[in-house]
CSV table of C-alpha atoms in Angstrom, one decimal:
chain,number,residue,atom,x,y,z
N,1212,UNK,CA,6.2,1.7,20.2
N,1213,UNK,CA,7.0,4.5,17.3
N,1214,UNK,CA,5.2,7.7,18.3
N,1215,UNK,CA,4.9,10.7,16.2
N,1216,UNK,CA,5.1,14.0,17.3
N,1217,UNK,CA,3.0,17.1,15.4
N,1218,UNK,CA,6.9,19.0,15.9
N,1219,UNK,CA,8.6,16.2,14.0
N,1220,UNK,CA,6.0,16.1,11.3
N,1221,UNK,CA,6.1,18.9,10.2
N,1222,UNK,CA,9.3,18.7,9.1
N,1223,UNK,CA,9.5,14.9,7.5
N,1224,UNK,CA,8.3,13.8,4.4
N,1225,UNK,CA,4.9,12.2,4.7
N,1226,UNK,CA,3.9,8.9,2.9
N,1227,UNK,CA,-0.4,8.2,2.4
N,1228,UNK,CA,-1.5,4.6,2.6
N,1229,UNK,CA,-4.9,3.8,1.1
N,1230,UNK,CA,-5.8,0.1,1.7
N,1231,UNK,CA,-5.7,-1.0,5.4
N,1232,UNK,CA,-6.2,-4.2,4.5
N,1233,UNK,CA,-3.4,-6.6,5.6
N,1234,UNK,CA,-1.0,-6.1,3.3
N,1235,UNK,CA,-1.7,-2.1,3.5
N,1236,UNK,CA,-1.4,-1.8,7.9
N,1237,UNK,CA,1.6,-4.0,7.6
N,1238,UNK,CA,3.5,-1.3,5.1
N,1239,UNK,CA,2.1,1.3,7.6
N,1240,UNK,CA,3.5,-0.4,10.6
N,1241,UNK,CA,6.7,-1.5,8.8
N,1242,UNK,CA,7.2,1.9,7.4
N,1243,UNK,CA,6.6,4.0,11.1
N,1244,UNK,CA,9.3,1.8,12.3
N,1245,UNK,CA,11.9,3.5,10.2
N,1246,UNK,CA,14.2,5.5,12.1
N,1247,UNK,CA,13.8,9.2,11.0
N,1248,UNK,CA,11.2,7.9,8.5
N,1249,UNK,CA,8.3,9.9,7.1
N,1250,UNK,CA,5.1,11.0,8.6
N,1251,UNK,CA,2.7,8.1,8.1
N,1252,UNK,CA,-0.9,8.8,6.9
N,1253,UNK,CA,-3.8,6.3,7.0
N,1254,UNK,CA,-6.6,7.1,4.2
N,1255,UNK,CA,-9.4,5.8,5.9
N,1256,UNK,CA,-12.1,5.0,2.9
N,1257,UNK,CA,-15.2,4.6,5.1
N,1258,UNK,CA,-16.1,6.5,8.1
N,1259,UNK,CA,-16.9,2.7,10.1
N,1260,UNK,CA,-13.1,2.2,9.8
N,1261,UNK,CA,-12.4,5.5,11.7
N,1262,UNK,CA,-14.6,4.0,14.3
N,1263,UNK,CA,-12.9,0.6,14.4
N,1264,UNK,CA,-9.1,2.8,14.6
N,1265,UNK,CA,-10.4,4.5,17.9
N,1266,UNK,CA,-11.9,1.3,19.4
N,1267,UNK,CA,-8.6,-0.5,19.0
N,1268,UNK,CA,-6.6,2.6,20.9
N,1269,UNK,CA,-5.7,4.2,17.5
N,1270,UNK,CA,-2.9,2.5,16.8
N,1271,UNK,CA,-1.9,-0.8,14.6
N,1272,UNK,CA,-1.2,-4.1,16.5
N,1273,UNK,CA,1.3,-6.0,15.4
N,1274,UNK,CA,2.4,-9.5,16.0
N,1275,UNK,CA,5.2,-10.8,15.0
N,1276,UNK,CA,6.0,-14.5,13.8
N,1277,UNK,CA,8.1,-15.3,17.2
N,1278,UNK,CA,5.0,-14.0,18.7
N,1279,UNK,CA,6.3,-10.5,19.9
N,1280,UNK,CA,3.1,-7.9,19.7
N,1281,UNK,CA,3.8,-4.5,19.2
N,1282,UNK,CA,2.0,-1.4,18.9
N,1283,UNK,CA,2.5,1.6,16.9
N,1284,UNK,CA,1.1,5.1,17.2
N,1285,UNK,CA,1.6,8.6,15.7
N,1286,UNK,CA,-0.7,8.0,12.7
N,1287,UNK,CA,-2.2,10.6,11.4
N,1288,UNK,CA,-5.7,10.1,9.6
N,1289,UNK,CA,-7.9,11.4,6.6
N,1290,UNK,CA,-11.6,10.4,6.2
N,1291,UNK,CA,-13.6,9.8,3.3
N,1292,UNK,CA,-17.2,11.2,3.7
N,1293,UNK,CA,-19.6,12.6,0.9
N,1294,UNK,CA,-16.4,13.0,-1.9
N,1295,UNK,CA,-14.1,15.1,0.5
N,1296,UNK,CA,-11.3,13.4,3.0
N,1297,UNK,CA,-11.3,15.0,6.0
N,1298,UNK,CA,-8.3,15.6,8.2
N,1299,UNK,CA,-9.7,13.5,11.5
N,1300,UNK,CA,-8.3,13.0,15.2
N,1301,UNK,CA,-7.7,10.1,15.6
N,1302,UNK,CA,-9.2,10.0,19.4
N,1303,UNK,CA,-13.1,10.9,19.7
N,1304,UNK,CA,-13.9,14.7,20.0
N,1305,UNK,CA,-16.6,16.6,20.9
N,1306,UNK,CA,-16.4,18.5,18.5
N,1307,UNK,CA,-17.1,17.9,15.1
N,1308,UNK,CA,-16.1,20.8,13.7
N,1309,UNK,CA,-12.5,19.6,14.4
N,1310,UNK,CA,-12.6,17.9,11.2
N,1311,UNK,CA,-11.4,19.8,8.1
N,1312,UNK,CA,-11.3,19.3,4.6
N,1313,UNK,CA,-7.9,18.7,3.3
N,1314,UNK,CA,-6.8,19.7,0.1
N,1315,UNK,CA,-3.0,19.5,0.3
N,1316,UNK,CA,-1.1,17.7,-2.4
N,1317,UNK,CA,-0.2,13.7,-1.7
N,1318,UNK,CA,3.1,13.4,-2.8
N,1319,UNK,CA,4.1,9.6,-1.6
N,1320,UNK,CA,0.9,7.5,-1.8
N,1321,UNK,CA,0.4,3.7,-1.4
N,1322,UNK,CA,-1.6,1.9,-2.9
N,1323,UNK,CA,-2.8,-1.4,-1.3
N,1324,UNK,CA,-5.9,-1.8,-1.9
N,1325,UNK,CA,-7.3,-4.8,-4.4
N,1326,UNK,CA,-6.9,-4.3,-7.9
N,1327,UNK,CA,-10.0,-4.0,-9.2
N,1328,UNK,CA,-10.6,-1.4,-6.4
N,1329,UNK,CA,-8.1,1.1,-7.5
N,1330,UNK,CA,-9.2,3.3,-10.1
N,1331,UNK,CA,-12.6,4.1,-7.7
N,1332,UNK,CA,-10.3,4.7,-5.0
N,1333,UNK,CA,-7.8,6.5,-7.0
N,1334,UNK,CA,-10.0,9.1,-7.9
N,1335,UNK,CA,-11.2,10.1,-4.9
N,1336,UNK,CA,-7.8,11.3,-4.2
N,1337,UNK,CA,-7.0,12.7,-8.0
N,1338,UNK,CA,-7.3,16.2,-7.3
N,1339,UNK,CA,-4.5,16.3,-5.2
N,1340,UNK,CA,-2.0,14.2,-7.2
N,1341,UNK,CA,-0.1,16.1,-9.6
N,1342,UNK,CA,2.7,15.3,-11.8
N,1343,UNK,CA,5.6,15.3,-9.3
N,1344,UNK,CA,3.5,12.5,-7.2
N,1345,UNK,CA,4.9,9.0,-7.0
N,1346,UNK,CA,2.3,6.2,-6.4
N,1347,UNK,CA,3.8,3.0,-5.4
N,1348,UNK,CA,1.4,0.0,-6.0
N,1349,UNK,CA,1.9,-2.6,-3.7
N,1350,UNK,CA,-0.8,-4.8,-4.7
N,1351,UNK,CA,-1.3,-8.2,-6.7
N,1352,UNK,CA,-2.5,-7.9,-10.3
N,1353,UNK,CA,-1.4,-6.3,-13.1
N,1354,UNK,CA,-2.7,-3.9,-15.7
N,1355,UNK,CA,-3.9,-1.5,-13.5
N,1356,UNK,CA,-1.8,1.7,-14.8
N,1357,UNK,CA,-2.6,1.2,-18.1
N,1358,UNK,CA,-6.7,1.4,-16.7
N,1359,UNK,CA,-5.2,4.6,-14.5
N,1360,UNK,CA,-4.1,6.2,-17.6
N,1361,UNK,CA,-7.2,5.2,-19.8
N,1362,UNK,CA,-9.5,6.7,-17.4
N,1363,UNK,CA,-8.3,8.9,-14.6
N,1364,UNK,CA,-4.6,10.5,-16.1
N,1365,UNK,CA,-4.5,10.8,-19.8
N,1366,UNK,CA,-2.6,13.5,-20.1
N,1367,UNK,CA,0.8,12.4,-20.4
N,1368,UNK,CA,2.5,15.5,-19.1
N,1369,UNK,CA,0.5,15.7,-16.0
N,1370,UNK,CA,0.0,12.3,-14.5
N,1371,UNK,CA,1.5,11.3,-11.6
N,1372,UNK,CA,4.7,8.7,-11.7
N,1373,UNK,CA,4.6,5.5,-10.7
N,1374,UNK,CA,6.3,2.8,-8.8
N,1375,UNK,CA,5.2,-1.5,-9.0
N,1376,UNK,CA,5.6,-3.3,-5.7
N,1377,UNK,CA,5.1,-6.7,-5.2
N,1378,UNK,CA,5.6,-8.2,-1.9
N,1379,UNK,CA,5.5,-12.1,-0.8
N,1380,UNK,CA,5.7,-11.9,2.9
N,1381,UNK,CA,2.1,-13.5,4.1
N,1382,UNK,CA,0.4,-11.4,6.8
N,1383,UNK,CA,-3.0,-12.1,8.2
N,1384,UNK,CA,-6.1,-9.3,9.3
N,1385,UNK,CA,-7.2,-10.6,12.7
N,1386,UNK,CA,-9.4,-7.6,12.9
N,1387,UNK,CA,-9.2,-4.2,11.6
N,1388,UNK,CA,-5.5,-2.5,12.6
N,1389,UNK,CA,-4.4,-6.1,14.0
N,1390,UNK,CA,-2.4,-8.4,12.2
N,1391,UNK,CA,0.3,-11.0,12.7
N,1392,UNK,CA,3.1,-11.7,10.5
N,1393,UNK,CA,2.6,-15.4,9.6
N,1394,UNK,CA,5.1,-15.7,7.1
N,1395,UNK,CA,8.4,-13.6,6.8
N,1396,UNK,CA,9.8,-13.0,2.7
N,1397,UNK,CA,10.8,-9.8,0.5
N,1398,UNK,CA,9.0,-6.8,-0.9
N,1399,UNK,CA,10.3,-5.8,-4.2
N,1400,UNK,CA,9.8,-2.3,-6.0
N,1401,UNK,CA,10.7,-0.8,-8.9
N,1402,UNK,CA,10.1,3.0,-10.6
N,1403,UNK,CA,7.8,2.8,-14.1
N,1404,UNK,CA,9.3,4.9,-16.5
N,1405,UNK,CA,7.1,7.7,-17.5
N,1406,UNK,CA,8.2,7.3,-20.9
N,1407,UNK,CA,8.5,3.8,-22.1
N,1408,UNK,CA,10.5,5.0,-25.5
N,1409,UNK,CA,13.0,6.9,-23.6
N,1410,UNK,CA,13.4,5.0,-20.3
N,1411,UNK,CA,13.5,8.8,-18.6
N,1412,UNK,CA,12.0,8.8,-15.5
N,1413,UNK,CA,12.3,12.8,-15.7
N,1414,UNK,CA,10.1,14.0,-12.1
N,1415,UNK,CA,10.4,10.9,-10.6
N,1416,UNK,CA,11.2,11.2,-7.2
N,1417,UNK,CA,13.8,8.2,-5.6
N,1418,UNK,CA,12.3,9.2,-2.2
N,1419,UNK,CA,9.9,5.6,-1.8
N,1420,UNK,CA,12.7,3.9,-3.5
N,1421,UNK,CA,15.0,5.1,-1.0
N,1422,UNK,CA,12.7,5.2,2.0
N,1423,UNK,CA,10.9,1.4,1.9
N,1424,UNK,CA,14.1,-0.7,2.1
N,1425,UNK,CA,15.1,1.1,5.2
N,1426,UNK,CA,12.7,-0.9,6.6
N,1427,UNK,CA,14.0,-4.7,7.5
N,1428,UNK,CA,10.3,-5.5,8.7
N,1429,UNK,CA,9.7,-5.0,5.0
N,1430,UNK,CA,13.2,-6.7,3.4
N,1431,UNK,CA,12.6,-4.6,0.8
N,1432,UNK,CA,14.6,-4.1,-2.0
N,1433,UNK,CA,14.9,-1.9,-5.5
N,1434,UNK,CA,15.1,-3.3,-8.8
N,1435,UNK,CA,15.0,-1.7,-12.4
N,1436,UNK,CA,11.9,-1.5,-14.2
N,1437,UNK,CA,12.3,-4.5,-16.1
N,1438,UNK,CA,13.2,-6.6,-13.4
N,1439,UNK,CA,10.4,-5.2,-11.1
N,1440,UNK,CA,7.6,-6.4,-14.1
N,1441,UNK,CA,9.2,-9.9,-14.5
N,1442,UNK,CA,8.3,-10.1,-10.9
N,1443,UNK,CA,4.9,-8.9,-11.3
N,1444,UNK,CA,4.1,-11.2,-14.0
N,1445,UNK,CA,5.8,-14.2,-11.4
N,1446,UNK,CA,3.7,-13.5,-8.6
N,1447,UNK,CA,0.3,-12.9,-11.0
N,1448,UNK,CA,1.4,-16.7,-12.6
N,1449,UNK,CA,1.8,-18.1,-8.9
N,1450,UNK,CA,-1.7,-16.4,-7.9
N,1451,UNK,CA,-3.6,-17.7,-11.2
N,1452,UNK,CA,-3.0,-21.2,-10.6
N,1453,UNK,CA,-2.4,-21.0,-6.3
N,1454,UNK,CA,-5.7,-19.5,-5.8
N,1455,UNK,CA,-8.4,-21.2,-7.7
N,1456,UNK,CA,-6.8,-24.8,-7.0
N,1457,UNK,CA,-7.0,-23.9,-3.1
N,1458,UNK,CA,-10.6,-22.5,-3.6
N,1459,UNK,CA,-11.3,-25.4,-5.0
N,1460,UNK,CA,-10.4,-27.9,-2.7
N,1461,UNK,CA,-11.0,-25.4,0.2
N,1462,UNK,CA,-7.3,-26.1,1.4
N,1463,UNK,CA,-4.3,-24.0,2.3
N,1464,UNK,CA,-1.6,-22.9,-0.3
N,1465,UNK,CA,0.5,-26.6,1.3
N,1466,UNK,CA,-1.9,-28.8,-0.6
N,1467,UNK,CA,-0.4,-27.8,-4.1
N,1468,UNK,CA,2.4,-29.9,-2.9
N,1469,UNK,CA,0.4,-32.8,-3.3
N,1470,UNK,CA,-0.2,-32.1,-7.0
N,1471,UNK,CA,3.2,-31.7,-8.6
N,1472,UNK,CA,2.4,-32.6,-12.0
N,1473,UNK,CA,-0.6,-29.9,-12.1
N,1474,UNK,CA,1.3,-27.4,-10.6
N,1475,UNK,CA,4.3,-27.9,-13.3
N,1476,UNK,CA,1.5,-28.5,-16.6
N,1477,UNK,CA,-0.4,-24.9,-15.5
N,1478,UNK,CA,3.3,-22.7,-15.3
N,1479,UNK,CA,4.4,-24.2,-18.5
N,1480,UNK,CA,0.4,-23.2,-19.8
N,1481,UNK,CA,1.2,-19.6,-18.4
């Protein structure tokens, strides 16, 4: 159990997750682990999940694939109600005026949330990125930044930095802030530099880049920008042709196995 006091927090660097889905509560769990690590933060998109964190015993279950549960606390929470995130307890109180707006600047978001989810979710928290922010992605897909930069950061000299993550371990939601780690791999990330021309990464922070492989829940490791897009554009190949042939035949990812030929013909296609 990793339990964070309000002394200690203070004082660390704090990393925001937004996505508690389960890739998103197992980098939250994997990163409160860390030793001396940062302050964690759950971004909490929808009041019902606030209930659902408090129902549970606010913390995250984890179960591990030796089946070893474990439970982490010391969270700290933000709400999303009306447009405005809202520093919450994360026990019930009596008193609602306990919540507060929050305004402060996000410095080390995560992004876990589905691709096509991001930009919406991205701008509810624009406001308080700025251009020393570092947003690590840890999502499938690809082709979201550009989107990011189309729509919510166009300014060059002010948006935030950004990081690509791409993680293969396979982790399944039992319920809301309880998963079990089914299948144990690598998380890869890799800093995107702000300008393409020059390679300069100029305000990027190495903090996430330094601070995610420290955890070996994770086995996470850094890589340079091109090596962190060709495995992006793996993992998207693997997922175009995984998923729908699955879908189709309603099985799990082991009955491409039995397909060899159309597994090979639709990676050459790609």
């Amino acid at each position: 159990m990793y339990t964070t006091t309000s002394t200690l927090a203070g004082l660390r660097p704090r990393v925001h997750i937004i996505g508690l889905g389960s890739i998103g509560t197992f980098a939250a769990h994997s990163i409160s682990e860390i030793l001396s690590g940062p302050t964690v933060t759950l971004l909490l998109y929808r009041k019902s999940l606030l209930r659902e964190y408090r129902l549970v015993g606010s913390h995250i279950q984890f179960e591990s694939r030796g089946g070893k549960k474990i439970s982490s606390r010391g969270y700290e929470i933000e709400t999303l109600s009306d447009s405005h995130w809202y520093s919450t307890p994360p026990t019930a109180s009596p008193n609602k005026n306990y919540w507060k707006v929050t305004q402060t600047p996000i410095n080390n978001p995560i992004v876990c949330v589905k691709g096509i989810q991001t930009v919406s979710a991205i701008r509810s928290l624009a406001h308080r990125l700025h251009r020393d922010s570092n947003i690590l992605f840890l999502q499938n897909g690809s082709g979201v930044i550009e989107t990011l930069n189309d729509q919510l950061f166009p300014d060059t000299k002010s948006r935030p930095n950004y990081l690509i993550g791409v993680t293969s371990h396979s982790v399944t939601l039992n319920k809301s802030f309880d998963i079990t780690h089914t299948g144990f791999s690598a998380t890869s990330i890799g800093a995107v530099p702000r300008d393409p021309d020059t390679n300069i990464l100029e305000t990027q922070s190495n903090y996430l880049l330094d601070i995610v492989p420290r955890s070996t829940t994770l086995n996470a490791r850094s890589y340079s920008y091109t090596d962190i897009l060709q495995i992006q554009l793996e993992k998207l190949s693997v997922n175009a042709f995984c998923n729908p042939l699955c879908a189709l035949d309603d099985s799990p990812n082991e009955f491409l196995f039995t397909m060899p030929e159309m597994r090979q013909a639709i990676l050459r296609e790609i």
